[in-house]
mmCIF file of C-alpha atoms and ligand atoms in Angstrom:
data_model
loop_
_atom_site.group_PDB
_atom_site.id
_atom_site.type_symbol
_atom_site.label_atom_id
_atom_site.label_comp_id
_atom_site.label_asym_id
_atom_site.label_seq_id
_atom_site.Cartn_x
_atom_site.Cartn_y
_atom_site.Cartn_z
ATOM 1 C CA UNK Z 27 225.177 123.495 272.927
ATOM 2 C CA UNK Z 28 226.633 125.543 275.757
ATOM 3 C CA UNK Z 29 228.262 124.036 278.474
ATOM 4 C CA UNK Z 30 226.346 126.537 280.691
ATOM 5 C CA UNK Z 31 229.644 127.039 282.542
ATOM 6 C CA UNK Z 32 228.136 130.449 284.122
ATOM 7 C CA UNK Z 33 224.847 129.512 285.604
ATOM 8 C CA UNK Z 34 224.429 129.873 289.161
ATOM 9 C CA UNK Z 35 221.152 129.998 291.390
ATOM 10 C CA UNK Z 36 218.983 129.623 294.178
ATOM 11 C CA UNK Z 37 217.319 126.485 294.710
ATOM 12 C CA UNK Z 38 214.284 125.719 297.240
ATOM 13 C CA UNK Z 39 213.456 121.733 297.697
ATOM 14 C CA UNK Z 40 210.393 121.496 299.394
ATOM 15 C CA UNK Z 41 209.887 119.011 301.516
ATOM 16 C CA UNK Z 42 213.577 118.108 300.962
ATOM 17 C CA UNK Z 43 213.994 115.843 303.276
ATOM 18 C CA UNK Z 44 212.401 112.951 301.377
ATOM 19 C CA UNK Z 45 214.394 111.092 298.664
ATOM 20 C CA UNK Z 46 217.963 112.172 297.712
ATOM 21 C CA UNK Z 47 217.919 115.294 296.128
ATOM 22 C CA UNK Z 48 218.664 117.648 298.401
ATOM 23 C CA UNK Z 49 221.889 115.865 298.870
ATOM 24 C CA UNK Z 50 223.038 115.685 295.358
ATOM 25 C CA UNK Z 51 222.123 119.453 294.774
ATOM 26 C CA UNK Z 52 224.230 119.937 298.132
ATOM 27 C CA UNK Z 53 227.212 117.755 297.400
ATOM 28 C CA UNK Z 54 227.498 117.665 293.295
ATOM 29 C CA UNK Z 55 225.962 121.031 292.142
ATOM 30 C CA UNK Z 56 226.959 123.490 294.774
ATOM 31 C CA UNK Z 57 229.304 125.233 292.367
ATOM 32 C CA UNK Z 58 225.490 126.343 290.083
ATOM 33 C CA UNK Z 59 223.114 126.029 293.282
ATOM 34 C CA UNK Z 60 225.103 127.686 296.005
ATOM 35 C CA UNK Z 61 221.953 128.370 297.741
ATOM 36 C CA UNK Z 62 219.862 125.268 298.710
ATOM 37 C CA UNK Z 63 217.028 125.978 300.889
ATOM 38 C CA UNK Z 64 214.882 123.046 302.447
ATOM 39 C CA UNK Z 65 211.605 122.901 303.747
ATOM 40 C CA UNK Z 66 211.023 120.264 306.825
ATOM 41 C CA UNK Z 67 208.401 120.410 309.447
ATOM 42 C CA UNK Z 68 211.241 119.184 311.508
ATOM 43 C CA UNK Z 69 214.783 121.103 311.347
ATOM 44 C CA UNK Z 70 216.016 119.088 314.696
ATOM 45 C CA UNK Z 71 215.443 115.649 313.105
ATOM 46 C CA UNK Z 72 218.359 113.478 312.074
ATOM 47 C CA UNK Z 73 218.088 114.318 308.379
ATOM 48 C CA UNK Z 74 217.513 117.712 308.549
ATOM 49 C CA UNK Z 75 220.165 118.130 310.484
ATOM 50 C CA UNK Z 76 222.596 115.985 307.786
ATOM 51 C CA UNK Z 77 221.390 118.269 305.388
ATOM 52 C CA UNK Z 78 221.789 121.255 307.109
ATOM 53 C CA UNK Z 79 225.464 120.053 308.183
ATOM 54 C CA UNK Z 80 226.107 119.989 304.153
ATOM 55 C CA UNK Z 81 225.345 123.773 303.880
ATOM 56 C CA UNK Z 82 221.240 123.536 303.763
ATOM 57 C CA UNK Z 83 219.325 126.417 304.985
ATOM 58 C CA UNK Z 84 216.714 125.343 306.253
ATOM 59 C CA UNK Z 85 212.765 126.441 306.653
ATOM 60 C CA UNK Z 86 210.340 124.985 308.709
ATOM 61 C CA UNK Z 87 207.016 123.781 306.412
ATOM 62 C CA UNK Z 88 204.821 125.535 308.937
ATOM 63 C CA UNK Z 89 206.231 129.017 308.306
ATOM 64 C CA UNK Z 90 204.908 131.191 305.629
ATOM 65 C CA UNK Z 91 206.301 129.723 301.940
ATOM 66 C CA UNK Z 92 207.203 133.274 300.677
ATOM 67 C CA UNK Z 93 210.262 133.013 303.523
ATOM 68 C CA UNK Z 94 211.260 130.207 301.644
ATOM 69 C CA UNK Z 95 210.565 131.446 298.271
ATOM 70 C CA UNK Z 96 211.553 135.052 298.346
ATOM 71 C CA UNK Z 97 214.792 135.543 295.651
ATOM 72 C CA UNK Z 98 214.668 131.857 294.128
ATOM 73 C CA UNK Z 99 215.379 130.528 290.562
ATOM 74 C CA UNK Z 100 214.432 127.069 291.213
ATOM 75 C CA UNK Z 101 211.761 125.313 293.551
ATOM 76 C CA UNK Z 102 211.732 122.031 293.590
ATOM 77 C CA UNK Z 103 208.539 120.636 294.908
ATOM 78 C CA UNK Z 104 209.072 117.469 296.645
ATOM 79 C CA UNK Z 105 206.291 117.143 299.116
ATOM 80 C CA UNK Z 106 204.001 114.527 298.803
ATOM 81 C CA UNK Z 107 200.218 114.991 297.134
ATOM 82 C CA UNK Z 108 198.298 114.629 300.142
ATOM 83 C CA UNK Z 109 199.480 117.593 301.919
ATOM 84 C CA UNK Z 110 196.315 119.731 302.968
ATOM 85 C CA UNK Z 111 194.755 121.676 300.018
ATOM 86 C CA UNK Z 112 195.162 124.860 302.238
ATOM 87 C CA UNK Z 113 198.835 124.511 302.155
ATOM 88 C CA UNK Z 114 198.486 123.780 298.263
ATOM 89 C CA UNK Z 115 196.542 126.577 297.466
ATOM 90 C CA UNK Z 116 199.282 128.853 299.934
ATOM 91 C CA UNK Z 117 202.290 127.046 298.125
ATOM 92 C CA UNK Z 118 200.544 127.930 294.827
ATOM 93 C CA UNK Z 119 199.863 131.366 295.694
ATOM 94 C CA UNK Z 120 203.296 132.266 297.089
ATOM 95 C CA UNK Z 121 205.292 130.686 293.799
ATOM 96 C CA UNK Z 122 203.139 133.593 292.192
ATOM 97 C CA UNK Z 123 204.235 135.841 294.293
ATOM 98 C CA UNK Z 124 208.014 134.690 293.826
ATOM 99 C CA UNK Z 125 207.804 134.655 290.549
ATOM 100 C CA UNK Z 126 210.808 131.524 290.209
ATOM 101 C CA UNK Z 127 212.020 131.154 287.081
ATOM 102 C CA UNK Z 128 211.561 127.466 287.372
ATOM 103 C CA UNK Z 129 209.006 125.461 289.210
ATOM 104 C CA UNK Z 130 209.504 121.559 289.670
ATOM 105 C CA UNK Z 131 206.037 119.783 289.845
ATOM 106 C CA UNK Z 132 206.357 116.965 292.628
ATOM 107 C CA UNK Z 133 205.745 113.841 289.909
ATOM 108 C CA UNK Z 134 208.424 111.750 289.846
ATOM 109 C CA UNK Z 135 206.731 108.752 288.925
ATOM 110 C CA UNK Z 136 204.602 107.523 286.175
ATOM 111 C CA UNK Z 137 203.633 109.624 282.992
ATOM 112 C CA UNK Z 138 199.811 108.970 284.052
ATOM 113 C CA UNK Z 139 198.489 111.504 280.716
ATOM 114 C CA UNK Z 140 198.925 108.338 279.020
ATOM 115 C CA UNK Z 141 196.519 106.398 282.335
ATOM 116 C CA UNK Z 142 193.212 104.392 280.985
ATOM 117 C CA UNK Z 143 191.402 103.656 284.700
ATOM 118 C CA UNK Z 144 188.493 105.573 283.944
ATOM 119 C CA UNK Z 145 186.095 105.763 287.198
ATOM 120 C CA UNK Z 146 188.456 103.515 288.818
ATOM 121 C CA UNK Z 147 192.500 105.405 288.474
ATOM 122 C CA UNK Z 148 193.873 105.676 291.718
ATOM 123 C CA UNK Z 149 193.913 108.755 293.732
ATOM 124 C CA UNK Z 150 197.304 109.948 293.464
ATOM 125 C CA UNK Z 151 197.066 110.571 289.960
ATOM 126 C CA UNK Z 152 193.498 112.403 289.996
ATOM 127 C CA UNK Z 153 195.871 114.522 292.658
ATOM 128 C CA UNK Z 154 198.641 115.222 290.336
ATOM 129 C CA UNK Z 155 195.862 115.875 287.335
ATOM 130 C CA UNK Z 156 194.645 118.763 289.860
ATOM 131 C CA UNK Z 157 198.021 120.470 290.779
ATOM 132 C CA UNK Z 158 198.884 120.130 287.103
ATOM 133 C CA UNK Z 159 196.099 121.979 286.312
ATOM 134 C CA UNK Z 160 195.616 124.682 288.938
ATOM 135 C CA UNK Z 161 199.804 125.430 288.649
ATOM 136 C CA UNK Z 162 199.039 126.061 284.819
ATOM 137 C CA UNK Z 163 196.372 128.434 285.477
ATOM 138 C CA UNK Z 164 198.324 130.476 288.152
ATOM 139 C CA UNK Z 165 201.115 130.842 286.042
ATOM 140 C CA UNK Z 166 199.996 131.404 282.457
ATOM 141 C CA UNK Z 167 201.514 134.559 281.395
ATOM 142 C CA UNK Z 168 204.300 134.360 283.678
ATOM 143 C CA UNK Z 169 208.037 134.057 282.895
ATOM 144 C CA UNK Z 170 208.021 130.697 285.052
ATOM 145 C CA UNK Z 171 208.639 127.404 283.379
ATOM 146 C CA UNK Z 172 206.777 124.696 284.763
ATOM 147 C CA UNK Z 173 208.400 121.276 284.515
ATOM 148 C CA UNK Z 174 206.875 117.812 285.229
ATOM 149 C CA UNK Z 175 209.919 114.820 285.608
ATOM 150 C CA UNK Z 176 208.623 111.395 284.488
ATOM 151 C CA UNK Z 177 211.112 108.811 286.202
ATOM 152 C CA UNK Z 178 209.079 105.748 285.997
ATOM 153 C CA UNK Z 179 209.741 103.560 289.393
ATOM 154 C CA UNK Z 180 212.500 104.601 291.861
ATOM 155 C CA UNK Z 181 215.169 102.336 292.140
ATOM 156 C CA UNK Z 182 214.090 101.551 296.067
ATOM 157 C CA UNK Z 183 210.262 100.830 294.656
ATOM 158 C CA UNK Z 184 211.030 98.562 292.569
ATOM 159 C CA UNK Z 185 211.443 94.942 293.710
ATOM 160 C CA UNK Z 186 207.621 94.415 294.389
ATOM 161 C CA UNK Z 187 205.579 91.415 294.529
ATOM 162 C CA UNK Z 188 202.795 94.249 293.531
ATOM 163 C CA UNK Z 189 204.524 94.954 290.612
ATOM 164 C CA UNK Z 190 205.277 90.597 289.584
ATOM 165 C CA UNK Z 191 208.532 91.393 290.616
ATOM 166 C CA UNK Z 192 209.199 89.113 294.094
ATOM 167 C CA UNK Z 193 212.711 88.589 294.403
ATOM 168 C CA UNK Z 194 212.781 86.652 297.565
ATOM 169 C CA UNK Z 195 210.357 84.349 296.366
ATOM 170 C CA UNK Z 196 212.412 84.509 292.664
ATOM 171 C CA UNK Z 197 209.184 84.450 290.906
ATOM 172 C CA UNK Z 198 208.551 87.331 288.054
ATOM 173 C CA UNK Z 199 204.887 87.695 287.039
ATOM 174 C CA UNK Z 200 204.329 89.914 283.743
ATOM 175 C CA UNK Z 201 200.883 91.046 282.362
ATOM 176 C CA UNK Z 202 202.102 89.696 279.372
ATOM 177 C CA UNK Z 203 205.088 88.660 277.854
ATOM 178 C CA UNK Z 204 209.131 88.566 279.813
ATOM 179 C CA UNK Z 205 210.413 91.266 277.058
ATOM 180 C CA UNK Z 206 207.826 93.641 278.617
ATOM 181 C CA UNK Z 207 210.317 96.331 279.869
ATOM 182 C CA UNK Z 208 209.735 99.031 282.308
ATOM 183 C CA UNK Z 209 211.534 102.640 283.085
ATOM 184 C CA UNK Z 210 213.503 102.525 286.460
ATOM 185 C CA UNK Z 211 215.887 105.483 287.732
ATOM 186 C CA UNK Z 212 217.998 105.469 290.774
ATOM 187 C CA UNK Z 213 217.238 108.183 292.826
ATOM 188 C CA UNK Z 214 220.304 109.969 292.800
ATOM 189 C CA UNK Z 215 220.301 110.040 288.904
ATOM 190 C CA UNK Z 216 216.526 111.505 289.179
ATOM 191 C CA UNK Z 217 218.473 113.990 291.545
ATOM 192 C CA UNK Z 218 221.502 114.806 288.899
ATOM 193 C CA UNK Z 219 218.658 114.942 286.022
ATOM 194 C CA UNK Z 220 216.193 117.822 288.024
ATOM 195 C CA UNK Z 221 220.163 119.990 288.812
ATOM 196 C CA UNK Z 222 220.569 119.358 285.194
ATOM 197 C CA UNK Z 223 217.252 120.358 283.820
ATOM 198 C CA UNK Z 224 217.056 123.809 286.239
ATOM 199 C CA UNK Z 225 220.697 124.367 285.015
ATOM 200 C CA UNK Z 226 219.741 123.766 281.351
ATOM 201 C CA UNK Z 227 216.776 125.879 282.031
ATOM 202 C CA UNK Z 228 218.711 129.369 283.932
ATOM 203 C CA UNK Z 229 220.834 129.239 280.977
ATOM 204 C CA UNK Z 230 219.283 131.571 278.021
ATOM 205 C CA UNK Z 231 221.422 129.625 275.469
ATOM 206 C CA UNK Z 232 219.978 126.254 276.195
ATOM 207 C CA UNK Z 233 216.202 127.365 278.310
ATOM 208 C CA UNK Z 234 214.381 126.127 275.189
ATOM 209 C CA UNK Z 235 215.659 123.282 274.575
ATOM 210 C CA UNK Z 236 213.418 121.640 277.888
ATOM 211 C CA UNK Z 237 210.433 120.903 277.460
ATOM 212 C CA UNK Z 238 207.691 121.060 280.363
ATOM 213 C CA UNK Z 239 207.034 117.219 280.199
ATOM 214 C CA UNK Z 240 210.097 115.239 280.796
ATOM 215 C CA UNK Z 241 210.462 111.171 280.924
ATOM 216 C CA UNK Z 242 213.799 109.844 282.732
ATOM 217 C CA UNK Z 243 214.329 106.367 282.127
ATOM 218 C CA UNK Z 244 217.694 105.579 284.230
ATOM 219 C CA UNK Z 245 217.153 101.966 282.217
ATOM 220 C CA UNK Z 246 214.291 100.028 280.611
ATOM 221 C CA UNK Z 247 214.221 96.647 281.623
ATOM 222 C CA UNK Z 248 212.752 93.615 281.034
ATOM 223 C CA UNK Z 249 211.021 91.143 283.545
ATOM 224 C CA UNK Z 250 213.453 88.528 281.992
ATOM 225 C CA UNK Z 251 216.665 91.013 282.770
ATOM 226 C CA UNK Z 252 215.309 91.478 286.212
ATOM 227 C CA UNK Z 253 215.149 87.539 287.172
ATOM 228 C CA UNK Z 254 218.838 87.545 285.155
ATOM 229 C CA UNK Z 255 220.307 90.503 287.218
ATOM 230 C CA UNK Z 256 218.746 88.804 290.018
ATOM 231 C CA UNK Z 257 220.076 84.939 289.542
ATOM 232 C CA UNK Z 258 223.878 86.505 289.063
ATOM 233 C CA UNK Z 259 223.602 88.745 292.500
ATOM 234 C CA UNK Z 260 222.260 86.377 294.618
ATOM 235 C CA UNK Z 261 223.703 83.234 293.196
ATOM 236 C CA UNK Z 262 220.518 81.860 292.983
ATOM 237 C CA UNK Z 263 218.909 79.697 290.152
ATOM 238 C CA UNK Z 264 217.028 81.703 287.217
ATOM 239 C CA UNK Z 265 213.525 82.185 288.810
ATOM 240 C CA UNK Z 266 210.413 81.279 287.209
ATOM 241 C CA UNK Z 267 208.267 83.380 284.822
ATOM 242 C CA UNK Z 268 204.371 83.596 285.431
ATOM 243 C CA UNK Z 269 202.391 85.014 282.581
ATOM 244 C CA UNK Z 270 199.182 87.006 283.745
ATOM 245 C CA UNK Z 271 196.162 87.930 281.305
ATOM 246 C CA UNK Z 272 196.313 91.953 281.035
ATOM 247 C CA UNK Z 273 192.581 92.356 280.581
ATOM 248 C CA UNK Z 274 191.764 89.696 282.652
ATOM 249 C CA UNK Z 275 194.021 91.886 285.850
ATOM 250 C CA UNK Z 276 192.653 95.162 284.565
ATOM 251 C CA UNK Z 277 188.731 94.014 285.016
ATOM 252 C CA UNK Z 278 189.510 92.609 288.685
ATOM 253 C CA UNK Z 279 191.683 95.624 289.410
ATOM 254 C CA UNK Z 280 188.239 97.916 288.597
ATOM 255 C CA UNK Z 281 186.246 95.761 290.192
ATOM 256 C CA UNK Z 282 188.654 95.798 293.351
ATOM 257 C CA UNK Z 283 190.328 98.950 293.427
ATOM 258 C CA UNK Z 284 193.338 99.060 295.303
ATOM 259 C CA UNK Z 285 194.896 101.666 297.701
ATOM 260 C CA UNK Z 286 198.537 100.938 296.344
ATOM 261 C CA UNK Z 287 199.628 102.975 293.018
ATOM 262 C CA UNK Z 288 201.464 100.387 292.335
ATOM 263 C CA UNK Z 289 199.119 97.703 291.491
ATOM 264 C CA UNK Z 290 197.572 100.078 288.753
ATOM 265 C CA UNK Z 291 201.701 100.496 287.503
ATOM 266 C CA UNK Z 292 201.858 96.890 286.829
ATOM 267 C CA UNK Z 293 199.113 97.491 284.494
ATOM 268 C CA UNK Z 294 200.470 100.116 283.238
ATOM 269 C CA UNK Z 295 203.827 97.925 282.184
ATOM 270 C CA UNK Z 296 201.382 95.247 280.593
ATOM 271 C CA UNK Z 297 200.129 97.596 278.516
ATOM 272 C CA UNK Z 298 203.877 98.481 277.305
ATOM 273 C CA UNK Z 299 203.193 102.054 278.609
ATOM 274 C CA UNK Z 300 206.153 102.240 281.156
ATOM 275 C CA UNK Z 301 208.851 101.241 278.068
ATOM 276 C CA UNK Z 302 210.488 104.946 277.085
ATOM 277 C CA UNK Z 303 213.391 103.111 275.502
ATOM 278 C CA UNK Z 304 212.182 105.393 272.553
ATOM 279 C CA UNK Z 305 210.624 108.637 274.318
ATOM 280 C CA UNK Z 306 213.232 109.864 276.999
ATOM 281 C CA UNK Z 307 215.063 112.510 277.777
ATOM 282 C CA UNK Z 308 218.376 111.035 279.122
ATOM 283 C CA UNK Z 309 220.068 112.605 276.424
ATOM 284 C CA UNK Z 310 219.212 115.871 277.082
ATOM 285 C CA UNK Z 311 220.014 115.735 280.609
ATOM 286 C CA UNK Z 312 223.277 113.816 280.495
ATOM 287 C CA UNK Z 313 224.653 113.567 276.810
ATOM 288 C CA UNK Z 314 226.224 110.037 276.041
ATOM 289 C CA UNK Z 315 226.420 109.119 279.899
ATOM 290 C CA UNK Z 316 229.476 111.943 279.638
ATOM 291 C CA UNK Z 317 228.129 113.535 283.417
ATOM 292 C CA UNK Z 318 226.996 110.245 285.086
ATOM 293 C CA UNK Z 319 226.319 106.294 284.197
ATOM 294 C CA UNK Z 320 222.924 105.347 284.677
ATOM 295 C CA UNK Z 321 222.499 103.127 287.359
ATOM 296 C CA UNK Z 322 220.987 99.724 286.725
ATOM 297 C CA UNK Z 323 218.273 97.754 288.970
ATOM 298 C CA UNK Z 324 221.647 95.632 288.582
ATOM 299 C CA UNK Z 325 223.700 97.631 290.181
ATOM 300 C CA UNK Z 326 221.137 98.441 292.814
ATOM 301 C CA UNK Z 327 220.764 94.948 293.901
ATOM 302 C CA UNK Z 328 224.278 94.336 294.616
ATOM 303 C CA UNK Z 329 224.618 98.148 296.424
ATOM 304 C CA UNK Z 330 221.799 96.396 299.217
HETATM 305 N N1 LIG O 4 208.300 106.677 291.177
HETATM 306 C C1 LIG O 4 208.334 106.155 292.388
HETATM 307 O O1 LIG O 4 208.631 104.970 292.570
HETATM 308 C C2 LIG O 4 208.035 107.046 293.561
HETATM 309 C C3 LIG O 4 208.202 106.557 294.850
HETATM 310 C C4 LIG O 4 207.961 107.414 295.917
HETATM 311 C C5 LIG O 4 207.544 108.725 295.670
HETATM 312 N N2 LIG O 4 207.380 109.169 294.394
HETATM 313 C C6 LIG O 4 206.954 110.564 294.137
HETATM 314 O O2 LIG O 4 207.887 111.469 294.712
HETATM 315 C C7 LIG O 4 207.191 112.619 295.214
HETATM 316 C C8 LIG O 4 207.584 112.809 296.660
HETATM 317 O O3 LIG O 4 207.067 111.696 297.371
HETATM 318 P P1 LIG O 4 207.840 111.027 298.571
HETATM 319 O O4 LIG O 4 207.163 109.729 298.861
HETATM 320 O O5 LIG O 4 209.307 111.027 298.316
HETATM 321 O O6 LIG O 4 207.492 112.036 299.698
HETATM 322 P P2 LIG O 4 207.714 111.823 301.236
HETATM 323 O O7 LIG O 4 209.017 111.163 301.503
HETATM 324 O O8 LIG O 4 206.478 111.237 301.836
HETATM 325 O O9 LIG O 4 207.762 113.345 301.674
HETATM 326 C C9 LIG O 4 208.847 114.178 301.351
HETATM 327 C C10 LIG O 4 209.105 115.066 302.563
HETATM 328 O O10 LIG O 4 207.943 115.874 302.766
HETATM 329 C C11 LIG O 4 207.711 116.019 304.152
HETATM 330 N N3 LIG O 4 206.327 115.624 304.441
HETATM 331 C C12 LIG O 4 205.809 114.364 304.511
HETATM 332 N N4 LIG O 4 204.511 114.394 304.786
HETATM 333 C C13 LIG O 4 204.177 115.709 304.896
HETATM 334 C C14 LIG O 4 202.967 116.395 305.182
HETATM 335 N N5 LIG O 4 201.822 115.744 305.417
HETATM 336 N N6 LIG O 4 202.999 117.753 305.208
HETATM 337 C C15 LIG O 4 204.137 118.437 304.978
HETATM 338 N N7 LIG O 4 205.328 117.837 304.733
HETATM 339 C C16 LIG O 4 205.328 116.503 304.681
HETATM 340 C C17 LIG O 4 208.713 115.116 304.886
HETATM 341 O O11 LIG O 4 209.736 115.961 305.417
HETATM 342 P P3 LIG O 4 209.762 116.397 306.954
HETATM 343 O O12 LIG O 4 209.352 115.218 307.761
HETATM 344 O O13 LIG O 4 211.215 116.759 307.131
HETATM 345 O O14 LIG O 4 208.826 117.550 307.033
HETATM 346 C C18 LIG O 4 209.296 114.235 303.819
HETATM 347 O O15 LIG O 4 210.667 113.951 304.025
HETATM 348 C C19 LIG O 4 205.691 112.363 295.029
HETATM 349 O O16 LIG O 4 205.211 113.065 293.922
HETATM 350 C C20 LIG O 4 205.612 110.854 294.770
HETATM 351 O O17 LIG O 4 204.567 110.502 293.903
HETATM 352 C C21 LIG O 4 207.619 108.365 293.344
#
């Protein structure tokens, strides 16, 4: 494979402002991305300006996207779902117009094609069906690739009573059993993997060997590992491990529905759907850990 030692390109993060990876295009792939545009609807705020003090050119949300857009290789959508289906249907119509040769869904989360809530899934994910969907359409026959990134949970949404993981309390409450294991990335490595995947991408030599569906899996870990990894950074005793009925959460949960994603993820994990120990594409993205090491929910803990 090549080392794509000659790709170089312009890179809009919308609504880059939000987790880190403005800041690791800015800081650890400015030789390939020596362009980084941001959108924010504030350029005087504190982060903005941190980004902008990096090298960050920076857009205001409010202005008209093909400003943004005009001359890029990569966009990076990073906004959240809920933005206003004017501005979605403006977004979508000015990547069109661009014409980038890469387009970054904003997913970053769960794989939901594999989701079983029918009449009950939660919102977000009906969102992401829709923007899925509609992108496809507006793009078929295009020369731009459209990528989805599948990290499982972010490192910083992770240690969630919602999820039966309550660290303070040191209780860990599986649908299931402990060995149930669930896909975690750091958010810098989701970062390095999206400057990876637009780099493998730009270069010709490499472009189809990404595929429009990726999963990240920074690690898979266990409910067991967790309370471990917990125990040995706080000095605390092993905590306790609560086994929950899957179908018994899963009727309640439609019954109830809940506003927060992650109480339909836990699910998700007892149904061993949020395991990619087999079906990720860390290798592809960073071969035999030779660009970065993985972070671990381990190394997390003790970084707090
Ligand atoms: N897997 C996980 O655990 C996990 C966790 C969180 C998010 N995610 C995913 O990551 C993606 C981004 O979500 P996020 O939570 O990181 O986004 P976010 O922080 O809410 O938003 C990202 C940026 O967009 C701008 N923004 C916020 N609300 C906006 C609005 N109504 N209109 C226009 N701009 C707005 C903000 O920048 P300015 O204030 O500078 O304009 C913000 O910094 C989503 O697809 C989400 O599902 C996954």
């Amino acid at each position: 494979m090549s080392s794509n030692n000659n790709v170089t390109g312009t890179v809009a993060i919308l609504g880059g402002t939000g987790f880190h990876i403005s800041r690791i295009f800015l800081t650890e792939y400015r030789k390939e991305f020596p362009v980084v545009r941001i959108t924010t609807r504030d350029p005087s705020s504190a982060k903005a300006q941190q980004l902008a003090n990096l090298g960050a050119k920076l857009y205001k949300t409010s202005d008209s996207f093909d400003d943004v857009l005009s001359g890029v290789d990569v966009v990076v959508n990073a906004l959240p779902t809920f933005i206003s289906e004017e501005a979605k249907k403006e977004l979508l119509a000015a990547i069109v117009r661009a014409g980038p040769k890469v387009y970054f869904l904003s997913e970053f989360g769960d794989d939901w094609r594999q989701n079983d809530f029918e009449g009950y899934e939660h919102a977000e994910w009906g969102r992401k069906r829709v923007i899925l969907a509609n992108t496809q359409a507006a793009l078929r026959g295009t020369q731009t690739k459209i990528i989805s990134v599948y990290t499982g949970n972010f490192a910083g949404w992770f240690f969630l009573p919602a999820l039966g993981i309550d660290i303070e309390k040191n209780v860990y409450s599986p649908l299931g059993p402990a060995s149930l294991r669930i896909a975690v990335t750091h958010e810098d490595d989701i970062a390095r993997s999206v400057a990876r995947l637009a780099i493998l991408s730009l270069d010709p030599a490499t472009a189809s060997t990404v595929p429009n569906h990726v999963r990240i899996s920074g690690q898979n870990v266990s409910y067991e590992e967790i309370r471990d990894a917990v125990a040995r950074v706080k000095g605390v005793p092993k905590g306790e491990i609560k086994s929950y009925d899957l179908d018994e959460y899963k009727k309640n949960l439609k019954a109830n529905p809940s506003n927060f994603i992650m109480d339909f993820v836990r699910a998700l994990i007892g149904e061993g759907k949020v395991d990619w120990s087999d079906s990720n594409a860390n290798e592809l993205v960073n071969p035999g850990q030779s660009l970065w090491k993985w972070k671990t929910v381990e190394d997390f803990l003790r970084s707090q």
